[in-house]
Amino acid sequence: MGKIFKFGQDVDTDQIIASQYIIYPTIDEMKVHTFESLDSDFAANVQPGDYVVASENFGCGSSREQAPSVLKALGVKAVVAKSFARIFYRNAINIGLPVIVCKELHDNVQTGEEMELFMQEGVVRVNDKEYECTRLPEYMQGILDQGGLIASLNKEEEK
């Protein structure tokens, strides 16, 4: 179980991590500024295992890999949205951050509610109600399980 942090539609990568912070040398230095323009307390309040829930087109804008990286570094377990910008989706999988499409969730939950995600089954549970979401293909789940694309490729080379 993790707490929900709810955001709206068209959250762009500059709102996730503003461009003035991507010059910082490490993700750990950047992560304290995550969602600063939308929720100045987000980085201080999010805990490992919490979830970001959003409406449509989450992660639009520039293709900066730092956007999913700061979420993962803060311990966000997954981002669940109605839809994602393609490059954000791809970057998230590449670094090992689960991104799940769930059309009905956003309109039926609030920030602070407890949520549980069952990725293998394609189900999210909030307030004793279940919502269907996309199940990732087995190969994508394998990438996530190994910590991202580079980690997955490195493990393939070891075999």
Coordinates of N, CA, C and O in Angstrom, one line a residue:
M1 N 0.8 -1.2 0.0 CA 0.0 0.0 0.0 C 0.9 1.2 0.0 O 1.9 1.3 0.7
G2 N 0.4 2.2 -0.8 CA 1.1 3.5 -0.8 C 0.1 4.6 -1.0 O -1.0 4.4 -1.4
K3 N 0.6 5.8 -0.7 CA -0.3 7.0 -0.7 C -0.3 7.5 -2.2 O 0.7 7.5 -2.9
I4 N -1.4 8.1 -2.5 CA -1.6 8.7 -3.9 C -1.3 10.1 -3.8 O -1.7 10.9 -2.9
F5 N -0.5 10.6 -4.8 CA -0.3 12.0 -5.1 C -0.9 12.2 -6.5 O -0.4 11.7 -7.5
K6 N -2.0 13.0 -6.5 CA -2.8 13.2 -7.7 C -2.4 14.5 -8.5 O -2.3 15.5 -7.8
F7 N -2.3 14.3 -9.8 CA -2.0 15.5 -10.6 C -2.9 15.4 -11.8 O -3.5 14.4 -12.1
G8 N -3.0 16.6 -12.5 CA -4.0 16.7 -13.6 C -3.5 16.3 -15.0 O -2.6 15.4 -15.1
Q9 N -4.0 16.9 -16.0 CA -3.8 16.6 -17.4 C -2.6 17.4 -17.9 O -2.3 18.5 -17.4
D10 N -1.9 16.9 -18.9 CA -0.7 17.5 -19.5 C 0.4 18.0 -18.6 O 0.9 19.1 -18.7
V11 N 0.7 17.2 -17.6 CA 1.8 17.5 -16.7 C 3.1 17.3 -17.6 O 3.4 16.1 -18.0
D12 N 3.8 18.4 -17.8 CA 5.0 18.2 -18.7 C 6.3 18.0 -17.8 O 6.3 18.1 -16.6
T13 N 7.3 17.6 -18.5 CA 8.5 17.3 -17.9 C 9.2 18.4 -17.1 O 9.8 18.2 -16.1
D14 N 8.9 19.7 -17.6 CA 9.4 20.8 -16.9 C 8.6 21.0 -15.5 O 9.2 21.6 -14.6
Q15 N 7.4 20.5 -15.4 CA 6.7 20.6 -14.2 C 7.2 19.5 -13.2 O 7.1 19.6 -12.0
I16 N 7.6 18.4 -13.8 CA 8.1 17.3 -13.0 C 9.5 17.7 -12.4 O 9.7 17.6 -11.2
I17 N 10.4 18.1 -13.3 CA 11.7 18.7 -12.8 C 12.0 19.8 -13.7 O 12.3 19.6 -14.9
A18 N 12.0 21.0 -13.2 CA 12.2 22.2 -14.0 C 13.6 22.3 -14.5 O 14.6 21.8 -14.0
S19 N 13.7 22.9 -15.7 CA 15.0 22.9 -16.4 C 16.2 23.5 -15.7 O 17.3 23.1 -15.9
Q20 N 15.9 24.5 -14.8 CA 17.0 25.1 -14.0 C 17.7 24.1 -13.1 O 18.8 24.3 -12.7
Y21 N 17.0 22.9 -12.8 CA 17.6 21.9 -11.9 C 18.3 20.8 -12.6 O 19.1 20.1 -12.0
I22 N 18.1 20.7 -13.9 CA 18.8 19.6 -14.6 C 20.3 19.8 -14.8 O 21.0 18.9 -15.2
I23 N 20.7 21.0 -14.4 CA 22.2 21.2 -14.5 C 22.9 20.7 -13.2 O 24.1 20.6 -13.2
Y24 N 22.1 20.3 -12.2 CA 22.7 19.7 -11.0 C 23.4 18.4 -11.4 O 22.9 17.7 -12.2
P25 N 24.5 18.1 -10.8 CA 25.3 16.9 -11.2 C 24.7 15.6 -10.9 O 25.0 14.6 -11.5
T26 N 23.8 15.5 -9.9 CA 23.2 14.2 -9.6 C 21.7 14.2 -9.4 O 21.1 15.3 -9.1
I27 N 21.1 13.1 -9.7 CA 19.6 12.9 -9.5 C 19.2 13.2 -8.0 O 18.2 13.8 -7.8
D28 N 20.1 12.8 -7.1 CA 19.8 13.1 -5.7 C 19.7 14.6 -5.4 O 18.9 15.0 -4.6
E29 N 20.5 15.4 -6.0 CA 20.4 16.8 -5.9 C 19.2 17.4 -6.5 O 18.6 18.4 -6.1
M30 N 18.8 16.8 -7.6 CA 17.6 17.3 -8.4 C 16.3 16.9 -7.7 O 15.3 17.7 -7.7
K31 N 16.2 15.7 -7.1 CA 14.9 15.1 -6.7 C 14.2 16.0 -5.7 O 13.0 15.9 -5.6
V32 N 14.9 16.8 -4.9 CA 14.2 17.6 -3.9 C 13.4 18.7 -4.5 O 12.5 19.4 -3.9
H33 N 13.5 18.9 -5.8 CA 12.7 19.9 -6.6 C 11.6 19.3 -7.4 O 11.0 20.0 -8.2
T34 N 11.4 18.0 -7.3 CA 10.3 17.4 -8.1 C 9.0 18.0 -7.8 O 8.6 18.2 -6.7
F35 N 8.3 18.3 -8.9 CA 6.9 18.9 -8.9 C 6.9 20.2 -8.1 O 5.8 20.6 -7.7
E36 N 8.0 20.9 -8.0 CA 8.1 22.1 -7.2 C 7.0 23.1 -7.6 O 6.4 23.8 -6.7
S37 N 6.7 23.3 -8.9 CA 5.7 24.3 -9.3 C 4.3 23.8 -9.1 O 3.4 24.7 -9.1
L38 N 4.0 22.5 -8.9 CA 2.7 22.0 -8.8 C 2.4 21.7 -7.3 O 1.2 21.8 -6.9
D39 N 3.3 21.2 -6.6 CA 3.2 20.9 -5.2 C 4.5 21.0 -4.5 O 5.4 20.1 -4.5
S40 N 4.8 22.2 -3.9 CA 6.1 22.5 -3.3 C 6.5 21.5 -2.2 O 7.7 21.4 -1.9
D41 N 5.5 20.8 -1.6 CA 5.8 19.9 -0.6 C 6.0 18.4 -1.0 O 6.2 17.5 -0.2
F42 N 5.8 18.2 -2.3 CA 5.8 16.8 -2.8 C 7.1 16.0 -2.4 O 7.0 15.0 -1.8
A43 N 8.3 16.6 -2.7 CA 9.5 15.8 -2.4 C 9.7 15.6 -0.9 O 10.2 14.5 -0.5
A44 N 9.2 16.5 -0.1 CA 9.3 16.3 1.4 C 8.3 15.2 1.9 O 8.5 14.6 2.9
N45 N 7.1 15.1 1.2 CA 6.1 14.3 1.7 C 6.0 12.9 1.1 O 5.5 11.9 1.7
V46 N 6.5 12.7 -0.1 CA 6.4 11.4 -0.8 C 7.3 10.4 -0.1 O 8.4 10.8 0.4
Q47 N 6.8 9.2 0.1 CA 7.6 8.1 0.7 C 7.8 7.0 -0.3 O 7.0 6.8 -1.2
P48 N 8.9 6.2 -0.1 CA 9.0 5.0 -0.9 C 7.8 4.2 -0.9 O 7.2 3.9 0.2
G49 N 7.3 3.8 -2.1 CA 6.1 3.0 -2.2 C 4.9 3.8 -2.5 O 3.8 3.2 -2.7
D50 N 5.0 5.1 -2.5 CA 3.8 5.9 -2.9 C 3.7 6.0 -4.4 O 4.5 5.5 -5.2
Y51 N 2.5 6.5 -4.8 CA 2.2 6.5 -6.3 C 1.8 7.9 -6.8 O 1.3 8.7 -6.0
V52 N 2.2 8.2 -8.0 CA 1.7 9.3 -8.7 C 0.5 8.9 -9.6 O 0.7 7.9 -10.4
V53 N -0.6 9.6 -9.5 CA -1.8 9.3 -10.3 C -2.0 10.6 -11.1 O -2.1 11.6 -10.5
A54 N -2.2 10.4 -12.4 CA -2.4 11.6 -13.3 C -3.5 11.3 -14.3 O -3.9 10.2 -14.5
S55 N -3.9 12.4 -14.9 CA -4.9 12.3 -16.0 C -4.2 12.0 -17.3 O -3.3 11.1 -17.4
E56 N -4.5 12.7 -18.4 CA -4.0 12.4 -19.7 C -2.7 13.1 -20.0 O -2.4 14.2 -19.5
N57 N -1.9 12.4 -20.9 CA -0.7 13.0 -21.4 C 0.4 13.3 -20.4 O 1.1 14.4 -20.5
F58 N 0.6 12.5 -19.4 CA 1.6 12.7 -18.4 C 2.9 12.6 -19.0 O 3.3 11.7 -19.8
G59 N 3.8 13.6 -18.7 CA 5.2 13.5 -19.1 C 5.4 14.1 -20.5 O 6.4 13.9 -21.1
C60 N 4.5 15.0 -21.0 CA 4.7 15.6 -22.3 C 5.8 16.6 -22.2 O 6.3 16.9 -21.1
G61 N 6.1 17.2 -23.3 CA 7.2 18.2 -23.3 C 8.5 17.7 -23.8 O 8.5 16.8 -24.6
S62 N 9.6 18.1 -23.2 CA 10.9 17.7 -23.6 C 11.2 16.2 -23.2 O 10.5 15.7 -22.4
S63 N 12.2 15.7 -23.8 CA 12.5 14.3 -23.6 C 13.4 14.0 -22.5 O 14.1 12.9 -22.4
R64 N 13.5 14.9 -21.5 CA 14.6 14.7 -20.5 C 14.3 13.4 -19.6 O 13.3 13.2 -19.1
E65 N 15.4 12.6 -19.5 CA 15.3 11.4 -18.8 C 15.3 11.7 -17.3 O 14.9 10.8 -16.5
Q66 N 15.7 12.9 -16.9 CA 15.7 13.2 -15.5 C 14.2 13.2 -14.9 O 14.1 13.0 -13.7
A67 N 13.2 13.4 -15.7 CA 11.8 13.4 -15.2 C 11.5 12.1 -14.5 O 11.1 12.1 -13.3
P68 N 11.5 11.0 -15.2 CA 11.2 9.7 -14.5 C 12.3 9.4 -13.5 O 12.0 8.8 -12.5
S69 N 13.5 9.8 -13.7 CA 14.6 9.5 -12.8 C 14.4 10.1 -11.4 O 14.7 9.4 -10.4
V70 N 13.9 11.3 -11.3 CA 13.7 11.9 -10.0 C 12.5 11.2 -9.3 O 12.6 11.1 -8.0
L71 N 11.5 10.8 -10.0 CA 10.4 10.1 -9.4 C 10.9 8.8 -8.8 O 10.6 8.4 -7.7
K72 N 11.7 8.1 -9.6 CA 12.2 6.8 -9.1 C 13.1 7.0 -7.9 O 13.0 6.3 -6.9
A73 N 14.0 8.0 -7.9 CA 14.9 8.3 -6.8 C 14.2 8.7 -5.5 O 14.7 8.4 -4.5
L74 N 13.0 9.2 -5.7 CA 12.2 9.6 -4.5 C 11.4 8.3 -3.9 O 10.8 8.4 -2.9
G75 N 11.5 7.2 -4.7 CA 10.8 6.0 -4.2 C 9.4 5.8 -4.8 O 8.7 4.9 -4.3
V76 N 9.0 6.6 -5.7 CA 7.7 6.5 -6.3 C 7.6 5.0 -6.9 O 8.5 4.6 -7.7
K77 N 6.6 4.3 -6.5 CA 6.5 2.9 -6.9 C 6.1 2.8 -8.4 O 6.5 1.9 -9.1
A78 N 5.2 3.7 -8.8 CA 4.7 3.7 -10.2 C 3.9 5.0 -10.4 O 3.5 5.6 -9.5
V79 N 3.9 5.3 -11.7 CA 3.0 6.4 -12.2 C 1.8 5.7 -12.9 O 2.0 4.9 -13.8
V80 N 0.6 6.1 -12.5 CA -0.6 5.5 -13.1 C -1.4 6.7 -13.7 O -1.7 7.6 -13.0
A81 N -1.6 6.6 -15.0 CA -2.3 7.8 -15.6 C -3.2 7.3 -16.7 O -3.2 6.1 -17.1
K82 N -4.1 8.2 -17.2 CA -5.0 7.8 -18.3 C -4.2 7.6 -19.6 O -4.6 6.8 -20.4
S83 N -3.1 8.4 -19.8 CA -2.2 8.2 -20.9 C -0.9 8.9 -20.6 O -0.8 9.8 -19.7
F84 N 0.1 8.5 -21.4 CA 1.4 9.1 -21.2 C 2.0 9.6 -22.5 O 1.6 9.1 -23.6
A85 N 2.8 10.6 -22.4 CA 3.6 11.0 -23.6 C 4.5 9.9 -23.9 O 5.1 9.3 -23.0
R86 N 4.7 9.6 -25.2 CA 5.5 8.4 -25.6 C 6.9 8.4 -25.1 O 7.4 7.4 -24.6
I87 N 7.6 9.5 -25.2 CA 9.0 9.6 -24.8 C 9.1 9.4 -23.2 O 10.1 8.8 -22.8
F88 N 8.2 10.0 -22.5 CA 8.3 9.8 -21.0 C 8.1 8.3 -20.7 O 8.8 7.7 -19.9
Y89 N 7.1 7.7 -21.3 CA 6.8 6.3 -21.1 C 8.0 5.4 -21.4 O 8.4 4.6 -20.6
R90 N 8.7 5.7 -22.5 CA 9.8 4.9 -22.9 C 11.0 5.2 -21.9 O 11.7 4.2 -21.5
N91 N 11.2 6.4 -21.5 CA 12.3 6.7 -20.6 C 12.0 6.1 -19.2 O 13.0 5.6 -18.6
A92 N 10.8 6.1 -18.8 CA 10.5 5.5 -17.5 C 10.8 4.0 -17.5 O 11.4 3.5 -16.6
I93 N 10.4 3.3 -18.5 CA 10.7 1.8 -18.6 C 12.2 1.6 -18.7 O 12.7 0.7 -18.0
N94 N 12.9 2.5 -19.4 CA 14.3 2.3 -19.6 C 15.0 2.4 -18.3 O 16.1 1.8 -18.1
I95 N 14.5 3.3 -17.3 CA 15.2 3.4 -16.1 C 14.6 2.6 -14.9 O 15.1 2.6 -13.8
G96 N 13.5 1.8 -15.3 CA 12.9 0.9 -14.3 C 11.8 1.5 -13.5 O 11.5 1.0 -12.4
L97 N 11.1 2.5 -14.0 CA 10.0 3.1 -13.2 C 8.7 2.6 -13.9 O 8.5 2.9 -15.1
P98 N 7.9 1.8 -13.2 CA 6.6 1.4 -13.8 C 5.7 2.5 -14.2 O 5.5 3.4 -13.4
V99 N 5.2 2.5 -15.4 CA 4.2 3.4 -15.9 C 3.0 2.6 -16.4 O 3.1 1.8 -17.3
I100 N 1.8 2.8 -15.7 CA 0.7 2.0 -16.0 C -0.5 2.9 -16.5 O -0.8 3.9 -15.9
V101 N -1.1 2.4 -17.5 CA -2.3 3.1 -18.0 C -3.6 2.6 -17.3 O -3.8 1.4 -17.3
C102 N -4.3 3.5 -16.7 CA -5.6 3.1 -16.1 C -6.6 4.3 -16.3 O -6.4 5.4 -15.8
K103 N -7.5 4.0 -17.2 CA -8.4 5.1 -17.7 C -9.3 5.7 -16.6 O -9.7 6.8 -16.5
E104 N -9.8 4.8 -15.6 CA -10.8 5.2 -14.7 C -10.3 5.8 -13.4 O -11.0 6.4 -12.6
L105 N -9.1 5.4 -13.0 CA -8.6 5.7 -11.7 C -8.6 7.2 -11.3 O -9.1 7.6 -10.3
H106 N -8.0 8.0 -12.1 CA -7.8 9.4 -11.8 C -9.1 10.1 -11.4 O -9.1 10.9 -10.4
D107 N -10.2 9.9 -12.0 CA -11.5 10.5 -11.7 C -12.1 10.0 -10.4 O -13.1 10.6 -10.0
N108 N -11.6 9.0 -9.8 CA -12.2 8.3 -8.7 C -11.4 8.3 -7.4 O -11.8 7.6 -6.5
V109 N -10.2 9.0 -7.4 CA -9.4 9.0 -6.3 C -8.9 10.4 -5.9 O -9.0 11.3 -6.7
Q110 N -8.4 10.5 -4.7 CA -7.9 11.8 -4.2 C -6.5 11.6 -3.6 O -6.1 10.6 -3.2
T111 N -5.7 12.7 -3.6 CA -4.4 12.7 -3.0 C -4.6 12.3 -1.5 O -5.5 12.7 -0.8
G112 N -3.7 11.4 -1.1 CA -3.7 11.0 0.3 C -4.4 9.6 0.5 O -4.1 9.0 1.5
E113 N -5.2 9.2 -0.5 CA -5.8 7.9 -0.3 C -4.8 6.8 -0.5 O -3.8 7.0 -1.2
E114 N -5.0 5.7 0.1 CA -4.1 4.5 0.0 C -4.5 3.7 -1.2 O -5.6 3.5 -1.5
M115 N -3.4 3.2 -1.9 CA -3.6 2.5 -3.2 C -2.7 1.2 -3.2 O -1.6 1.3 -2.6
E116 N -3.1 0.2 -3.8 CA -2.3 -1.0 -4.0 C -2.4 -1.3 -5.5 O -3.4 -1.3 -6.1
L117 N -1.2 -1.6 -6.1 CA -1.1 -2.0 -7.5 C -0.7 -3.4 -7.6 O 0.3 -3.9 -7.0
F118 N -1.4 -4.1 -8.4 CA -1.1 -5.5 -8.8 C -0.8 -5.6 -10.3 O -1.6 -5.8 -11.1
M119 N 0.5 -5.3 -10.6 CA 0.9 -5.2 -12.0 C 0.7 -6.4 -12.8 O 0.3 -6.4 -13.9
Q120 N 1.0 -7.6 -12.2 CA 0.9 -8.8 -12.9 C -0.6 -9.1 -13.4 O -0.8 -9.6 -14.4
E121 N -1.5 -8.7 -12.5 CA -2.9 -8.9 -12.8 C -3.6 -7.7 -13.5 O -4.7 -7.9 -14.0
G122 N -2.9 -6.6 -13.6 CA -3.4 -5.4 -14.2 C -4.6 -4.8 -13.4 O -5.6 -4.4 -14.0
V123 N -4.4 -4.7 -12.1 CA -5.5 -4.2 -11.2 C -4.9 -3.2 -10.2 O -3.8 -3.4 -9.7
V124 N -5.6 -2.2 -10.0 CA -5.3 -1.2 -8.9 C -6.5 -1.3 -7.9 O -7.6 -1.3 -8.3
R125 N -6.2 -1.2 -6.6 CA -7.2 -1.2 -5.6 C -7.1 0.0 -4.7 O -6.0 0.3 -4.2
V126 N -8.2 0.8 -4.6 CA -8.3 1.9 -3.8 C -9.7 1.9 -3.1 O -10.7 1.7 -3.8
N127 N -9.7 2.1 -1.8 CA -11.0 2.2 -1.1 C -11.9 0.9 -1.4 O -13.1 1.1 -1.7
D128 N -11.3 -0.2 -1.4 CA -12.0 -1.5 -1.6 C -12.6 -1.6 -3.0 O -13.5 -2.4 -3.2
K129 N -12.2 -0.7 -3.9 CA -12.7 -0.8 -5.3 C -11.5 -1.1 -6.2 O -10.4 -0.6 -6.0
E130 N -11.8 -2.0 -7.2 CA -10.7 -2.3 -8.1 C -10.9 -1.7 -9.5 O -12.1 -1.5 -9.9
Y131 N -9.8 -1.3 -10.1 CA -9.8 -0.6 -11.4 C -8.9 -1.5 -12.3 O -7.8 -1.8 -11.9
E132 N -9.4 -1.7 -13.5 CA -8.6 -2.4 -14.5 C -7.6 -1.5 -15.1 O -7.9 -0.3 -15.4
C133 N -6.3 -2.0 -15.3 CA -5.3 -1.2 -15.9 C -4.6 -2.1 -16.9 O -4.8 -3.3 -16.9
T134 N -3.7 -1.5 -17.7 CA -3.0 -2.3 -18.6 C -2.0 -3.2 -17.9 O -1.4 -2.8 -16.9
R135 N -1.8 -4.4 -18.4 CA -0.8 -5.3 -18.0 C 0.4 -5.2 -18.9 O 0.2 -5.2 -20.1
L136 N 1.5 -5.0 -18.4 CA 2.7 -4.9 -19.2 C 3.0 -6.2 -19.8 O 2.9 -7.3 -19.2
P137 N 3.5 -6.2 -21.1 CA 4.0 -7.5 -21.7 C 5.1 -8.1 -20.8 O 5.8 -7.3 -20.1
E138 N 5.2 -9.3 -20.9 CA 6.2 -10.0 -20.1 C 7.6 -9.5 -20.2 O 8.4 -9.3 -19.2
Y139 N 8.0 -9.2 -21.4 CA 9.4 -8.7 -21.7 C 9.6 -7.3 -21.0 O 10.7 -7.0 -20.4
M140 N 8.6 -6.5 -21.0 CA 8.7 -5.2 -20.3 C 8.7 -5.3 -18.8 O 9.4 -4.6 -18.1
Q141 N 7.9 -6.3 -18.3 CA 7.9 -6.5 -16.9 C 9.3 -7.0 -16.5 O 9.8 -6.7 -15.4
G142 N 9.9 -7.8 -17.3 CA 11.3 -8.3 -17.1 C 12.3 -7.2 -17.0 O 13.2 -7.2 -16.1
I143 N 12.1 -6.2 -17.9 CA 13.0 -5.0 -17.8 C 12.9 -4.3 -16.5 O 13.8 -3.9 -15.9
L144 N 11.6 -4.1 -16.1 CA 11.4 -3.4 -14.8 C 11.9 -4.2 -13.6 O 12.5 -3.6 -12.7
D145 N 11.7 -5.5 -13.7 CA 12.1 -6.3 -12.6 C 13.6 -6.3 -12.4 O 14.1 -6.5 -11.3
Q146 N 14.3 -6.1 -13.5 CA 15.8 -6.0 -13.4 C 16.4 -4.6 -13.2 O 17.6 -4.4 -13.2
G147 N 15.5 -3.7 -13.0 CA 15.9 -2.3 -12.7 C 16.0 -1.4 -13.9 O 16.6 -0.3 -13.8
G148 N 15.6 -1.7 -15.0 CA 15.6 -0.9 -16.2 C 16.3 -1.6 -17.4 O 16.8 -2.7 -17.2
L149 N 16.4 -0.9 -18.5 CA 16.9 -1.5 -19.7 C 18.4 -1.8 -19.6 O 18.8 -2.9 -20.0
I150 N 19.2 -0.9 -19.2 CA 20.6 -1.1 -19.1 C 20.9 -2.3 -18.2 O 21.7 -3.2 -18.5
A151 N 20.3 -2.3 -17.0 CA 20.5 -3.4 -16.1 C 20.1 -4.7 -16.7 O 20.7 -5.8 -16.6
S152 N 19.0 -4.7 -17.4 CA 18.5 -5.9 -18.1 C 19.5 -6.4 -19.2 O 19.8 -7.6 -19.3
L153 N 20.0 -5.4 -20.0 CA 20.9 -5.8 -21.0 C 22.2 -6.3 -20.4 O 22.8 -7.3 -20.9
N154 N 22.7 -5.7 -19.3 CA 23.9 -6.2 -18.6 C 23.7 -7.6 -18.1 O 24.6 -8.4 -18.2
K155 N 22.5 -8.0 -17.6 CA 22.3 -9.3 -17.1 C 22.2 -10.3 -18.3 O 22.6 -11.5 -18.1
E156 N 21.7 -9.9 -19.4 CA 21.7 -10.7 -20.6 C 23.1 -11.1 -21.0 O 23.4 -12.2 -21.4
E157 N 24.0 -10.1 -21.0 CA 25.4 -10.3 -21.4 C 26.1 -11.3 -20.4 O 27.0 -12.0 -20.8
E158 N 25.7 -11.3 -19.2 CA 26.3 -12.2 -18.2 C 26.0 -13.6 -18.4 O 26.7 -14.5 -18.0
K159 N 24.9 -13.9 -19.1 CA 24.5 -15.3 -19.4 C 25.4 -16.0 -20.3 O 26.0 -15.5 -21.1

